Short mmCIF file of N, CA, C and O in Angstrom, two decimals:
data_model
loop_
_atom_site.label_atom_id
_atom_site.label_comp_id
_atom_site.label_asym_id
_atom_site.label_seq_id
_atom_site.Cartn_x
_atom_site.Cartn_y
_atom_site.Cartn_z
N MET A 24 -0.21 -33.39 11.73
CA MET A 24 -0.57 -32.78 12.98
C MET A 24 -0.78 -33.88 13.91
O MET A 24 -0.59 -34.28 15.34
N SER A 25 -1.54 -35.31 13.51
CA SER A 25 -1.93 -36.35 14.03
C SER A 25 -0.60 -37.24 14.83
O SER A 25 -1.30 -37.54 15.74
N ARG A 26 0.31 -37.40 14.29
CA ARG A 26 1.31 -37.88 15.19
C ARG A 26 1.71 -37.38 16.21
O ARG A 26 2.27 -37.90 17.24
N ILE A 27 1.80 -35.82 16.35
CA ILE A 27 2.28 -35.00 17.57
C ILE A 27 1.07 -35.18 18.58
O ILE A 27 0.96 -35.63 19.80
N TRP A 28 -0.72 -35.29 18.35
CA TRP A 28 -1.11 -35.48 19.06
C TRP A 28 -1.52 -37.56 19.49
O TRP A 28 -1.77 -37.26 20.82
N HIS A 29 -0.84 -37.69 18.36
CA HIS A 29 -0.92 -39.19 19.42
C HIS A 29 -0.07 -39.66 20.06
O HIS A 29 -0.06 -40.72 21.30
N LEU A 30 1.21 -39.04 20.01
CA LEU A 30 2.36 -38.72 21.19
C LEU A 30 1.56 -38.76 22.19
O LEU A 30 2.10 -38.68 23.61
N CYS A 31 1.00 -37.10 22.06
CA CYS A 31 0.62 -36.21 23.08
C CYS A 31 -0.28 -37.19 24.33
O CYS A 31 -0.26 -37.67 25.32
N TRP A 32 -1.46 -37.78 23.40
CA TRP A 32 -2.42 -38.85 24.11
C TRP A 32 -1.46 -40.04 24.89
O TRP A 32 -2.27 -40.40 25.89
N ILE A 33 -0.42 -40.28 23.81
CA ILE A 33 0.04 -42.12 24.89
C ILE A 33 1.14 -41.33 26.37
O ILE A 33 0.66 -41.95 27.17
N PHE A 34 1.20 -39.87 25.96
CA PHE A 34 2.18 -39.68 27.12
C PHE A 34 0.76 -38.55 28.44
O PHE A 34 1.22 -39.17 29.18
N PHE A 35 0.19 -38.73 27.53
CA PHE A 35 -0.86 -38.48 28.94
C PHE A 35 -1.32 -38.89 29.64
O PHE A 35 -1.70 -39.27 30.89
N ALA A 36 -1.67 -40.28 28.75
CA ALA A 36 -2.16 -41.61 29.63
C ALA A 36 -1.49 -42.39 30.58
O ALA A 36 -1.70 -42.83 31.30
N LEU A 37 -0.13 -42.19 29.74
CA LEU A 37 0.62 -42.88 30.54
C LEU A 37 1.40 -41.88 31.90
O LEU A 37 1.68 -42.50 33.36
N ALA A 38 1.16 -40.03 31.69
CA ALA A 38 1.29 -39.98 32.96
C ALA A 38 0.30 -39.76 34.18
O ALA A 38 0.64 -39.63 34.94
N PHE A 39 -0.86 -39.68 33.22
CA PHE A 39 -2.10 -40.34 34.20
C PHE A 39 -2.12 -41.62 35.14
O PHE A 39 -2.14 -41.45 36.43
N ALA A 40 -1.72 -42.31 34.41
CA ALA A 40 -1.20 -43.55 35.13
C ALA A 40 -0.45 -44.11 36.14
O ALA A 40 -0.36 -44.57 36.86
N VAL A 41 0.52 -43.40 35.81
CA VAL A 41 2.22 -43.31 36.66
C VAL A 41 2.00 -42.28 37.60
O VAL A 41 2.70 -42.68 38.42
N SER A 42 0.85 -41.79 37.56
CA SER A 42 1.56 -40.26 38.85
C SER A 42 0.65 -40.88 40.13
O SER A 42 1.36 -40.57 40.81
N ALA A 43 0.18 -41.90 40.53
CA ALA A 43 -0.44 -42.22 41.66
C ALA A 43 0.89 -43.18 42.20
O ALA A 43 0.85 -43.84 43.20
N LYS A 44 1.38 -43.80 40.79
CA LYS A 44 2.58 -44.67 41.59
C LYS A 44 4.02 -44.39 41.77
O LYS A 44 4.91 -45.10 41.85
N ALA A 45 3.79 -42.96 41.29
CA ALA A 45 5.33 -42.32 40.91
C ALA A 45 5.80 -42.28 42.30
O ALA A 45 7.51 -42.60 42.33
N GLN A 46 5.46 -42.84 44.11
CA GLN A 46 5.95 -42.82 44.94
C GLN A 46 6.78 -43.78 45.13
O GLN A 46 8.16 -44.47 45.75
N ASP A 47 6.12 -45.07 44.29
CA ASP A 47 6.71 -46.43 44.56
C ASP A 47 7.88 -46.91 43.61
O ASP A 47 7.97 -47.91 43.94
N VAL A 48 8.17 -46.31 42.55
CA VAL A 48 9.19 -46.04 41.74
C VAL A 48 10.75 -46.47 41.83
O VAL A 48 10.67 -45.39 42.09
N ASP A 49 11.22 -47.42 41.76
CA ASP A 49 12.73 -47.58 42.21
C ASP A 49 13.00 -47.54 40.27
O ASP A 49 13.25 -48.33 40.06
N CYS A 50 13.89 -46.22 40.19
CA CYS A 50 14.56 -46.37 38.95
C CYS A 50 15.28 -47.55 38.61
O CYS A 50 16.18 -47.25 37.53
N ASN A 51 16.21 -47.28 40.04
CA ASN A 51 17.47 -48.44 39.64
C ASN A 51 17.52 -49.92 39.18
O ASN A 51 18.02 -50.33 39.16
N ASN A 52 16.23 -49.92 39.31
CA ASN A 52 15.03 -51.30 39.08
C ASN A 52 13.82 -50.79 38.59
O ASN A 52 12.88 -51.71 39.69
N PRO A 53 13.39 -50.24 37.87
CA PRO A 53 12.18 -50.20 36.98
C PRO A 53 12.32 -52.37 37.16
O PRO A 53 12.49 -53.41 36.13
N ARG A 54 10.65 -51.99 37.47
CA ARG A 54 10.41 -54.10 36.82
C ARG A 54 8.71 -53.42 35.85
O ARG A 54 9.17 -54.71 35.14
N ALA A 55 7.75 -53.26 35.75
CA ALA A 55 7.11 -52.97 34.67
C ALA A 55 7.06 -52.13 33.75
O ALA A 55 7.81 -51.25 33.69
N GLN A 56 6.69 -52.14 32.48
CA GLN A 56 6.70 -51.09 31.40
C GLN A 56 6.46 -49.76 31.77
O GLN A 56 7.15 -49.10 31.77
N ILE A 57 5.62 -49.27 32.64
CA ILE A 57 5.48 -48.36 33.00
C ILE A 57 6.11 -47.28 33.86
O ILE A 57 6.22 -46.42 33.52
N GLU A 58 6.85 -48.42 34.24
CA GLU A 58 7.75 -48.00 35.60
C GLU A 58 9.26 -47.47 34.40
O GLU A 58 9.67 -46.77 34.61
N MET A 59 9.09 -48.19 33.37
CA MET A 59 10.65 -47.98 32.72
C MET A 59 10.15 -46.93 31.72
O MET A 59 11.40 -46.15 31.80
N THR A 60 9.05 -46.46 31.72
CA THR A 60 8.58 -44.81 30.63
C THR A 60 8.13 -44.17 31.56
O THR A 60 9.33 -42.66 31.32
N TYR A 61 8.75 -44.33 32.47
CA TYR A 61 8.44 -43.52 34.12
C TYR A 61 9.66 -42.99 34.62
O TYR A 61 9.96 -41.87 34.08
N CYS A 62 10.68 -43.79 34.77
CA CYS A 62 11.81 -43.48 34.55
C CYS A 62 12.83 -43.00 33.34
O CYS A 62 13.41 -41.88 33.46
N ALA A 63 12.30 -43.38 32.38
CA ALA A 63 13.11 -43.15 31.05
C ALA A 63 12.18 -41.36 30.79
O ALA A 63 12.98 -40.68 30.63
N GLU A 64 11.02 -40.98 31.19
CA GLU A 64 10.67 -39.69 31.54
C GLU A 64 11.28 -39.17 32.47
O GLU A 64 11.90 -37.66 31.93
N LEU A 65 11.51 -38.86 33.42
CA LEU A 65 12.13 -38.54 34.35
C LEU A 65 14.29 -38.31 33.82
O LEU A 65 14.41 -37.34 34.06
N ASP A 66 14.57 -39.28 33.36
CA ASP A 66 16.19 -39.30 33.07
C ASP A 66 16.07 -37.77 31.71
O ASP A 66 16.80 -37.32 32.37
N TRP A 67 14.78 -37.98 31.26
CA TRP A 67 14.83 -37.04 29.75
C TRP A 67 14.29 -35.70 30.51
O TRP A 67 15.06 -34.33 30.46
N GLN A 68 13.59 -35.74 31.64
CA GLN A 68 13.79 -34.33 32.35
C GLN A 68 14.62 -33.62 32.99
O GLN A 68 15.24 -32.62 33.26
N GLU A 69 15.44 -34.35 33.62
CA GLU A 69 16.68 -34.42 33.96
C GLU A 69 17.60 -33.75 32.92
O GLU A 69 18.25 -32.62 33.52
N ALA A 70 17.91 -34.64 32.20
CA ALA A 70 18.51 -33.90 31.05
C ALA A 70 17.92 -32.36 30.51
O ALA A 70 19.14 -31.48 29.77
N ASP A 71 16.68 -32.35 30.16
CA ASP A 71 16.38 -31.07 29.75
C ASP A 71 16.65 -30.10 30.66
O ASP A 71 17.20 -29.22 30.26
N ALA A 72 16.98 -30.18 31.99
CA ALA A 72 16.95 -29.13 32.99
C ALA A 72 18.59 -28.61 32.76
O ALA A 72 19.01 -27.56 32.66
N GLU A 73 19.65 -30.00 32.66
CA GLU A 73 21.36 -29.72 32.23
C GLU A 73 20.91 -28.55 31.04
O GLU A 73 21.93 -27.91 30.75
N LEU A 74 20.61 -29.19 29.70
CA LEU A 74 20.20 -28.52 28.58
C LEU A 74 19.88 -26.70 28.96
O LEU A 74 20.30 -26.36 28.60
N ASN A 75 18.80 -26.78 29.27
CA ASN A 75 18.48 -24.98 29.78
C ASN A 75 19.46 -23.82 30.30
O ASN A 75 19.73 -23.35 30.11
N ALA A 76 20.32 -25.24 31.16
CA ALA A 76 21.77 -24.76 32.37
C ALA A 76 22.87 -24.15 31.04
O ALA A 76 23.01 -22.73 30.96
N ALA A 77 22.68 -25.14 30.17
CA ALA A 77 23.78 -25.18 29.30
C ALA A 77 23.59 -23.92 28.34
O ALA A 77 24.43 -22.96 27.64
N TYR A 78 22.15 -24.13 27.64
CA TYR A 78 21.70 -22.69 26.26
C TYR A 78 21.94 -21.63 27.46
O TYR A 78 22.33 -20.50 27.09
N LYS A 79 21.42 -21.36 28.82
CA LYS A 79 21.85 -20.11 29.60
C LYS A 79 23.17 -19.48 29.13
O LYS A 79 23.32 -17.71 28.68
N ALA A 80 24.20 -20.23 29.89
CA ALA A 80 25.26 -20.38 29.37
C ALA A 80 25.71 -19.65 28.40
O ALA A 80 26.63 -18.86 28.27
N ALA A 81 25.90 -20.51 27.20
CA ALA A 81 26.19 -20.41 26.01
C ALA A 81 25.79 -19.35 25.65
O ALA A 81 26.48 -18.05 24.83
N MET A 82 24.26 -18.45 25.33
CA MET A 82 23.73 -17.35 25.16
C MET A 82 24.14 -16.08 25.97
O MET A 82 24.34 -15.38 25.36
N SER A 83 24.24 -16.30 27.02
CA SER A 83 25.51 -15.33 27.80
C SER A 83 26.51 -15.16 27.07
O SER A 83 27.19 -14.19 27.13
N SER A 84 27.32 -16.34 27.25
CA SER A 84 28.62 -16.29 26.10
C SER A 84 28.71 -15.86 24.53
O SER A 84 29.43 -14.86 24.24
N MET A 85 27.95 -16.26 23.98
CA MET A 85 27.42 -15.34 22.77
C MET A 85 26.93 -13.71 22.58
O MET A 85 27.17 -13.30 22.00
N LYS A 86 25.91 -13.27 23.39
CA LYS A 86 26.10 -12.23 24.11
C LYS A 86 27.10 -11.20 23.87
O LYS A 86 27.53 -10.00 23.54
N GLU A 87 27.95 -11.54 25.27
CA GLU A 87 28.82 -11.15 25.41
C GLU A 87 30.17 -10.96 24.00
O GLU A 87 30.79 -9.60 24.05
N ILE A 88 30.30 -12.12 23.10
CA ILE A 88 30.85 -12.18 22.19
C ILE A 88 30.56 -10.84 21.40
O ILE A 88 30.90 -9.95 20.55
N ASP A 89 28.98 -10.57 21.28
CA ASP A 89 28.77 -10.24 20.14
C ASP A 89 28.93 -8.21 20.47
O ASP A 89 29.27 -7.52 20.32
N ALA A 90 29.06 -8.17 22.22
CA ALA A 90 29.30 -7.19 22.38
C ALA A 90 30.40 -6.04 22.58
O ALA A 90 30.94 -5.16 22.26
N ASN A 91 31.26 -7.31 22.09
CA ASN A 91 33.29 -7.04 21.99
C ASN A 91 32.88 -6.84 20.17
O ASN A 91 34.64 -6.58 19.79
N LEU A 92 31.86 -6.95 19.45
CA LEU A 92 32.46 -7.30 18.08
C LEU A 92 31.67 -5.79 17.68
O LEU A 92 30.63 -5.29 17.93
N PRO A 93 32.19 -5.07 16.76
CA PRO A 93 31.34 -4.09 15.85
C PRO A 93 30.22 -4.38 15.60
O PRO A 93 30.00 -5.51 15.48
N LYS A 94 29.70 -3.43 15.19
CA LYS A 94 27.77 -3.86 15.27
C LYS A 94 27.90 -4.28 13.90
O LYS A 94 26.91 -5.62 13.78
N ASP A 95 28.61 -4.40 12.91
CA ASP A 95 28.56 -5.27 11.43
C ASP A 95 28.86 -6.55 11.36
O ASP A 95 28.54 -7.10 10.57
N LEU A 96 29.08 -6.85 12.59
CA LEU A 96 29.96 -8.45 12.63
C LEU A 96 29.36 -9.08 13.97
O LEU A 96 29.70 -10.33 14.07
N ARG A 97 28.33 -8.67 14.42
CA ARG A 97 27.33 -9.37 15.46
C ARG A 97 26.29 -10.21 15.16
O ARG A 97 25.98 -10.34 14.04
N GLY A 98 26.11 -10.75 15.91
CA GLY A 98 24.97 -12.24 15.64
C GLY A 98 25.21 -13.52 15.98
O GLY A 98 24.54 -14.45 15.76
N ALA A 99 26.57 -13.37 17.19
CA ALA A 99 26.53 -14.97 17.35
C ALA A 99 25.01 -15.27 18.22
O ALA A 99 24.41 -16.11 18.23
N ALA A 100 24.54 -14.73 19.15
CA ALA A 100 23.35 -14.18 19.78
C ALA A 100 22.30 -15.21 18.90
O ALA A 100 21.54 -16.22 19.46
N GLY A 101 21.99 -14.10 18.15
CA GLY A 101 21.02 -15.01 17.07
C GLY A 101 21.07 -16.00 16.75
O GLY A 101 20.08 -16.71 16.42
N PHE A 102 22.05 -16.27 15.69
CA PHE A 102 22.46 -17.43 15.43
C PHE A 102 21.84 -18.88 16.35
O PHE A 102 22.19 -19.81 15.90
N LEU A 103 22.75 -18.78 17.62
CA LEU A 103 22.26 -19.07 18.74
C LEU A 103 21.19 -19.72 19.04
O LEU A 103 20.30 -21.04 18.96
N GLN A 104 20.18 -18.72 18.84
CA GLN A 104 19.15 -18.92 18.97
C GLN A 104 18.20 -19.27 18.08
O GLN A 104 17.22 -20.35 18.85
N ASP A 105 18.41 -19.15 16.80
CA ASP A 105 18.36 -19.67 15.72
C ASP A 105 17.99 -21.24 15.45
O ASP A 105 17.61 -21.87 15.28
N ALA A 106 19.44 -21.81 16.18
CA ALA A 106 19.92 -23.12 15.96
C ALA A 106 19.34 -23.80 17.31
O ALA A 106 18.90 -25.08 16.66
N GLN A 107 18.96 -23.23 18.02
CA GLN A 107 18.43 -23.90 19.58
C GLN A 107 16.31 -24.19 18.96
O GLN A 107 16.01 -25.22 19.09
N ARG A 108 16.51 -23.03 17.89
CA ARG A 108 14.70 -23.49 18.06
C ARG A 108 14.88 -24.32 16.78
O ARG A 108 13.73 -25.11 16.36
N SER A 109 15.54 -24.61 15.66
CA SER A 109 15.79 -25.35 15.07
C SER A 109 16.64 -26.67 15.56
O SER A 109 16.10 -27.92 14.70
N TRP A 110 16.98 -27.19 16.50
CA TRP A 110 17.59 -28.17 17.01
C TRP A 110 16.06 -29.37 17.88
O TRP A 110 15.90 -30.38 17.36
N ILE A 111 15.26 -28.44 18.40
CA ILE A 111 13.91 -28.78 18.74
C ILE A 111 13.42 -29.69 18.08
O ILE A 111 12.92 -31.10 18.42
N PRO A 112 12.69 -29.09 16.66
CA PRO A 112 11.71 -29.96 15.98
C PRO A 112 12.95 -31.34 15.47
O PRO A 112 12.33 -32.20 14.95
N PHE A 113 14.21 -30.96 15.45
CA PHE A 113 14.65 -32.40 15.09
C PHE A 113 14.83 -33.18 16.01
O PHE A 113 14.99 -34.32 15.41
N ARG A 114 14.77 -32.76 17.16
CA ARG A 114 15.50 -33.41 18.56
C ARG A 114 13.76 -34.64 18.02
O ARG A 114 13.77 -35.44 18.37
N ASP A 115 12.67 -33.79 18.14
CA ASP A 115 11.64 -34.38 18.35
C ASP A 115 11.38 -34.79 17.26
O ASP A 115 10.86 -36.66 17.04
N ASN A 116 11.12 -34.62 16.07
CA ASN A 116 11.39 -35.71 14.71
C ASN A 116 12.25 -37.33 14.92
O ASN A 116 11.52 -38.08 14.35
N ALA A 117 13.09 -36.60 14.90
CA ALA A 117 14.27 -37.67 15.04
C ALA A 117 13.64 -38.63 16.38
O ALA A 117 14.00 -39.95 16.06
N CYS A 118 13.39 -38.64 17.08
CA CYS A 118 12.80 -39.54 18.35
C CYS A 118 11.78 -40.16 18.23
O CYS A 118 11.36 -41.02 18.62
N ALA A 119 10.46 -39.16 17.24
CA ALA A 119 9.67 -39.71 16.91
C ALA A 119 9.78 -41.06 15.71
O ALA A 119 9.38 -42.35 16.14
N SER A 120 10.85 -40.89 14.84
CA SER A 120 10.72 -42.08 14.42
C SER A 120 11.56 -43.24 14.86
O SER A 120 11.26 -44.51 14.56
N TYR A 121 12.72 -43.35 15.71
CA TYR A 121 12.61 -44.00 16.71
C TYR A 121 12.05 -45.01 17.42
O TYR A 121 11.82 -45.91 17.76
N GLY A 122 10.93 -43.66 17.97
CA GLY A 122 9.60 -44.47 18.27
C GLY A 122 8.95 -45.61 17.36
O GLY A 122 8.50 -46.38 18.17
N PHE A 123 9.07 -45.50 16.08
CA PHE A 123 8.41 -46.30 15.12
C PHE A 123 9.00 -47.90 15.46
O PHE A 123 8.20 -49.05 15.13
N LEU A 124 9.99 -47.79 16.18
CA LEU A 124 10.37 -49.37 16.49
C LEU A 124 9.78 -50.35 17.39
O LEU A 124 9.59 -51.42 17.08
N ALA A 125 8.99 -49.08 18.15
CA ALA A 125 8.22 -50.43 18.95
C ALA A 125 6.70 -49.44 18.60
O ALA A 125 5.36 -49.16 19.82
N ARG A 126 6.16 -49.25 17.55
CA ARG A 126 4.95 -48.05 17.01
C ARG A 126 3.98 -48.62 17.88
O ARG A 126 3.27 -50.14 17.17
N GLY A 127 2.93 -48.39 18.72
CA GLY A 127 1.88 -48.56 18.72
C GLY A 127 2.22 -49.12 20.70
O GLY A 127 0.64 -49.83 21.04
N GLY A 128 2.62 -49.82 20.59
CA GLY A 128 2.89 -50.58 21.85
C GLY A 128 3.46 -49.66 22.62
O GLY A 128 3.68 -48.49 22.79
N SER A 129 3.55 -50.83 24.20
CA SER A 129 3.48 -49.44 25.64
C SER A 129 5.34 -49.45 25.67
O SER A 129 5.18 -48.41 26.47
N MET A 130 6.14 -49.54 24.63
CA MET A 130 7.16 -49.59 25.02
C MET A 130 7.71 -47.78 24.11
O MET A 130 8.81 -47.23 23.89
N GLU A 131 7.28 -47.71 23.47
CA GLU A 131 6.87 -46.28 22.21
C GLU A 131 7.15 -45.45 23.15
O GLU A 131 8.81 -44.81 23.00
N PRO A 132 6.66 -44.84 24.19
CA PRO A 132 6.58 -43.52 24.65
C PRO A 132 8.31 -43.84 25.16
O PRO A 132 9.52 -42.85 25.48
N MET A 133 8.79 -44.95 25.79
CA MET A 133 10.08 -45.40 26.72
C MET A 133 11.47 -45.35 25.80
O MET A 133 12.19 -44.28 25.95
N LEU A 134 10.88 -45.29 24.16
CA LEU A 134 12.28 -45.50 23.20
C LEU A 134 11.89 -43.52 23.02
O LEU A 134 13.30 -43.37 22.94
N ILE A 135 11.14 -43.07 22.88
CA ILE A 135 10.85 -41.72 22.45
C ILE A 135 11.76 -40.76 23.94
O ILE A 135 12.54 -40.14 23.18
N TYR A 136 11.22 -41.30 24.78
CA TYR A 136 11.86 -40.47 26.16
C TYR A 136 13.27 -40.40 26.07
O TYR A 136 14.00 -40.08 26.51
N SER A 137 13.97 -41.82 25.71
CA SER A 137 15.14 -42.55 26.35
C SER A 137 16.11 -41.77 25.60
O SER A 137 17.18 -40.88 25.27
N CYS A 138 15.46 -41.22 23.85
CA CYS A 138 16.12 -40.60 22.89
C CYS A 138 15.94 -39.30 22.76
O CYS A 138 17.10 -38.81 22.77
N TRP A 139 15.18 -38.51 23.65
CA TRP A 139 15.19 -36.91 23.92
C TRP A 139 16.18 -37.17 24.74
O TRP A 139 17.06 -36.10 24.61
N ALA A 140 16.20 -37.72 25.84
CA ALA A 140 17.29 -37.92 26.48
C ALA A 140 18.74 -37.94 26.09
O ALA A 140 19.79 -37.21 26.37
N GLU A 141 19.12 -38.96 25.22
CA GLU A 141 20.30 -38.90 24.29
C GLU A 141 20.69 -37.85 23.66
O GLU A 141 21.21 -37.23 23.79
N LEU A 142 19.95 -37.51 22.89
CA LEU A 142 20.28 -35.94 21.95
C LEU A 142 20.16 -34.62 22.76
O LEU A 142 20.93 -34.15 22.52
N THR A 143 19.75 -34.91 23.71
CA THR A 143 19.25 -33.34 24.76
C THR A 143 20.98 -33.43 25.55
O THR A 143 21.41 -32.25 25.61
N ARG A 144 21.60 -34.84 25.69
CA ARG A 144 22.48 -34.65 26.43
C ARG A 144 23.41 -34.24 25.63
O ARG A 144 24.90 -33.70 25.63
N LYS A 145 23.93 -34.64 24.52
CA LYS A 145 24.79 -34.27 23.33
C LYS A 145 24.51 -32.96 22.73
O LYS A 145 25.79 -31.98 22.57
N ARG A 146 23.58 -32.17 22.53
CA ARG A 146 23.34 -30.99 22.47
C ARG A 146 23.72 -30.22 23.75
O ARG A 146 24.64 -29.45 23.51
N THR A 147 23.85 -30.92 24.91
CA THR A 147 24.12 -30.16 26.34
C THR A 147 25.51 -30.05 26.09
O THR A 147 26.00 -28.64 26.61
N ALA A 148 26.22 -30.69 25.92
CA ALA A 148 28.01 -31.03 25.45
C ALA A 148 27.98 -29.64 24.35
O ALA A 148 29.06 -29.26 24.68
N GLU A 149 27.06 -29.56 23.36
CA GLU A 149 27.75 -28.49 22.37
C GLU A 149 27.79 -27.35 23.11
O GLU A 149 28.82 -26.03 22.58
N LEU A 150 26.55 -26.84 23.39
CA LEU A 150 26.44 -25.60 24.38
C LEU A 150 26.91 -25.32 25.36
O LEU A 150 27.92 -24.65 25.63
N ASN A 151 27.33 -26.30 26.13
CA ASN A 151 28.37 -26.06 27.50
C ASN A 151 30.30 -25.78 26.13
O ASN A 151 30.61 -24.88 26.74
N GLU A 152 30.24 -26.04 25.41
CA GLU A 152 31.21 -25.53 24.21
C GLU A 152 31.71 -25.00 23.80
O GLU A 152 32.53 -23.71 24.32
N LEU A 153 30.25 -24.24 23.51
CA LEU A 153 29.81 -22.52 23.24
C LEU A 153 30.61 -21.74 24.49
O LEU A 153 30.76 -20.86 24.50
N ALA A 154 30.07 -22.23 25.23
CA ALA A 154 29.84 -21.73 26.74
C ALA A 154 31.11 -21.19 27.35
O ALA A 154 31.34 -20.36 27.91
N GLN A 155 31.70 -22.22 27.00
CA GLN A 155 33.23 -21.78 27.66
C GLN A 155 34.21 -21.34 26.51
O GLN A 155 35.19 -20.68 27.35
N GLY A 156 33.83 -21.41 25.62
CA GLY A 156 34.88 -20.62 24.74
C GLY A 156 35.72 -21.30 24.08
O GLY A 156 36.07 -22.09 24.48
N LEU A 157 36.59 -20.65 22.72
CA LEU A 157 38.04 -21.34 22.43
C LEU A 157 39.20 -21.18 23.72
O LEU A 157 39.35 -20.43 24.39
N GLY A 158 39.98 -22.23 23.86
CA GLY A 158 41.09 -22.19 24.69
C GLY A 158 40.45 -22.84 26.07
O GLY A 158 41.89 -22.42 26.77
N ASN A 159 39.63 -22.87 26.23
CA ASN A 159 38.62 -23.07 27.67
C ASN A 159 38.60 -24.78 27.93
O ASN A 159 38.67 -25.66 26.83
#
């Protein structure tokens, strides 16, 4: 649990420091580490919003599949929910380990946010495939 608190503390400190400067940050050309971290966080937030939309669409498709199956063959929505609940800790742990490349340094949160964005976009693509179904 201490590693989670460590990360939360870093993110809280950076969020507090950046909040006053957020209006001045040009994410097309960030200059300072704190700006790069802020921009990486924004990128992750955008990826996360896309993930949430893809999950909703995939869940809708899985529920539709379940509705068209006999009761004893249903379970698509439940398996998707379980998979997503398992994927989140996987993402968090994988990216925390990636953060160790700059452990304790000002670059660590940026690495974690960037990793979250990358893995989130990969998961979004998987969910979009589920939502589209076979043959689409």
